[in-house]
Amino acid sequence: MLDDHLASFAHKHHIEGLTMPSLIALSEGRSDYSFDKAKQFLKFQQRINNELLKHRVITDNRYAAWFEHGDQNLAQIKAFIIQFSVFSNQFLIAQLYKMIHADTLESMRASKEILANEIGVRFKSTRQTSGGDNLGSTEGSIEGGVFHFGAGHFEWLYNLAQKLDLSFADIGQPKHGTRPTLFFCDELIRLYGGDDYQISQAASYAVENWAAAGFWGQLIKGFHLFNERNGTDLPLGFFVWHDRLECQHAAHTQEELEELYFTLELDEDAFIRCGNEMLDGVAAFWDGLDEQRRELMAVH
Ligand SMILES: [Fe+2]
């Protein structure tokens, strides 16, 4: 919570809207942090809001809106799991590139946290945040954490796939990906995992805002309805865990953007352009899913 002191500080200097870490840095007169730059940032934020965050994949994800109703037939739900499993594996490659391309030890570690957690190292948290299931905490660090094969996110998807009579060989491989899915994965590797720091940061910001746009919740809702209607018990760990994670991420994402803006000369046009390129890749994935489910409408 913004305390009174910082609130009146922000008001006095006309910089309301900045996150707390930035306000603290400004009030302490930390180097790189100036009021001019703060005002410049707030203008840039307006641009981001208008020219990036209104991307249709954030504001109008048609596939997720359809999925939410739980009207899928078996072929449609299988196709969805297969495409998501391809994405889940290819994401590891993008994340590994991001880790390798990190320009500080700190950011290498931040990327490594995500990668190691993906493949099965549970976060070690000082707080109990796991919500009573055994998915593990969504916060904390992999430092001193324990590896379990069964904690790999891919295995959560595999658990679900098995209930749909899909075998291990039916999921996860690039050869199972549709063209739009593979295009999305390639864009992730190119932009999110790219070696240009500003580009990868723009892609990260775009991906985080996509992930926080609410589609995880829509998918979970659709799965619950599907389970109810079909008397199935599809395990939803993969989706529940990511939904939980995103709730926490959203706040950090904005703080990271501000830190980036204050500490380096950000090319604003390039940031908007690359962010949009990343979201176009994301949109291709969902459009592909939407096209596929229409083709499978009559199949049972
Ligand atoms: Fe994951």
Short mmCIF file of N, CA and C in Angstrom, two decimals, residues 129-131 133-136 138 156 160 216-217 219-221 223-224 234-247:
data_model
loop_
_atom_site.label_atom_id
_atom_site.label_comp_id
_atom_site.label_asym_id
_atom_site.label_seq_id
_atom_site.Cartn_x
_atom_site.Cartn_y
_atom_site.Cartn_z
N THR A 129 1.62 -20.63 0.60
CA THR A 129 0.77 -20.03 -0.43
C THR A 129 0.21 -21.08 -1.38
N SER A 130 0.36 -22.33 -1.03
CA SER A 130 0.03 -23.36 -2.02
C SER A 130 -1.46 -23.68 -2.09
N GLY A 131 -2.24 -23.13 -1.20
CA GLY A 131 -3.68 -23.31 -1.32
C GLY A 131 -4.19 -24.71 -1.03
N ASP A 133 -3.34 -27.68 -1.98
CA ASP A 133 -3.08 -28.80 -2.88
C ASP A 133 -1.57 -29.05 -2.90
N ASN A 134 -1.12 -29.98 -3.72
CA ASN A 134 0.33 -30.21 -3.71
C ASN A 134 1.03 -29.68 -4.96
N LEU A 135 0.53 -28.58 -5.49
CA LEU A 135 1.15 -27.98 -6.66
C LEU A 135 2.43 -27.23 -6.30
N GLY A 136 2.56 -26.88 -5.04
CA GLY A 136 3.74 -26.12 -4.62
C GLY A 136 3.45 -24.63 -4.64
N THR A 138 3.70 -20.63 -5.36
CA THR A 138 3.93 -19.82 -6.56
C THR A 138 4.89 -18.67 -6.27
N TRP A 156 2.13 -32.18 -15.40
CA TRP A 156 0.75 -31.85 -15.02
C TRP A 156 -0.17 -31.95 -16.24
N LEU A 160 -3.30 -34.78 -17.31
CA LEU A 160 -4.60 -34.46 -17.90
C LEU A 160 -4.78 -35.21 -19.22
N TRP A 216 -6.39 -17.62 -18.16
CA TRP A 216 -6.23 -18.83 -17.32
C TRP A 216 -7.54 -19.13 -16.59
N GLY A 217 -8.14 -18.10 -16.03
CA GLY A 217 -9.40 -18.27 -15.32
C GLY A 217 -10.51 -18.76 -16.24
N LEU A 219 -10.11 -20.55 -18.94
CA LEU A 219 -9.86 -21.96 -19.26
C LEU A 219 -10.30 -22.86 -18.10
N ILE A 220 -9.97 -22.45 -16.89
CA ILE A 220 -10.34 -23.26 -15.71
C ILE A 220 -11.87 -23.39 -15.62
N LYS A 221 -12.54 -22.29 -15.83
CA LYS A 221 -14.00 -22.30 -15.78
C LYS A 221 -14.56 -23.28 -16.82
N PHE A 223 -13.05 -25.85 -18.15
CA PHE A 223 -12.73 -27.23 -17.75
C PHE A 223 -13.69 -27.74 -16.68
N HIS A 224 -14.00 -26.88 -15.71
CA HIS A 224 -14.94 -27.29 -14.65
C HIS A 224 -16.28 -27.66 -15.25
N LEU A 234 -10.98 -34.34 -14.99
CA LEU A 234 -9.70 -33.93 -15.56
C LEU A 234 -8.92 -33.13 -14.52
N PRO A 235 -7.69 -33.53 -14.22
CA PRO A 235 -6.91 -32.79 -13.21
C PRO A 235 -6.42 -31.46 -13.78
N LEU A 236 -6.67 -30.38 -13.08
CA LEU A 236 -6.44 -29.04 -13.64
C LEU A 236 -5.22 -28.33 -13.08
N GLY A 237 -4.32 -29.10 -12.45
CA GLY A 237 -3.14 -28.50 -11.81
C GLY A 237 -2.39 -27.51 -12.68
N PHE A 238 -2.14 -27.87 -13.92
CA PHE A 238 -1.38 -27.01 -14.82
C PHE A 238 -2.02 -25.62 -14.91
N PHE A 239 -3.33 -25.60 -15.07
CA PHE A 239 -4.04 -24.34 -15.28
C PHE A 239 -4.24 -23.56 -13.97
N VAL A 240 -4.56 -24.31 -12.92
CA VAL A 240 -4.77 -23.67 -11.62
C VAL A 240 -3.48 -22.99 -11.14
N TRP A 241 -2.37 -23.71 -11.29
CA TRP A 241 -1.09 -23.16 -10.81
C TRP A 241 -0.72 -21.88 -11.57
N HIS A 242 -0.87 -21.92 -12.90
CA HIS A 242 -0.49 -20.73 -13.69
C HIS A 242 -1.41 -19.55 -13.41
N ASP A 243 -2.67 -19.84 -13.15
CA ASP A 243 -3.59 -18.76 -12.81
C ASP A 243 -3.15 -18.09 -11.51
N ARG A 244 -2.79 -18.91 -10.54
CA ARG A 244 -2.34 -18.41 -9.25
C ARG A 244 -1.07 -17.56 -9.40
N LEU A 245 -0.17 -18.04 -10.24
CA LEU A 245 1.10 -17.35 -10.46
C LEU A 245 0.88 -15.97 -11.07
N GLU A 246 -0.01 -15.89 -12.03
CA GLU A 246 -0.20 -14.63 -12.74
C GLU A 246 -0.74 -13.52 -11.86
N CYS A 247 -1.56 -13.90 -10.89
CA CYS A 247 -2.11 -12.90 -9.97
C CYS A 247 -0.98 -12.15 -9.29
#
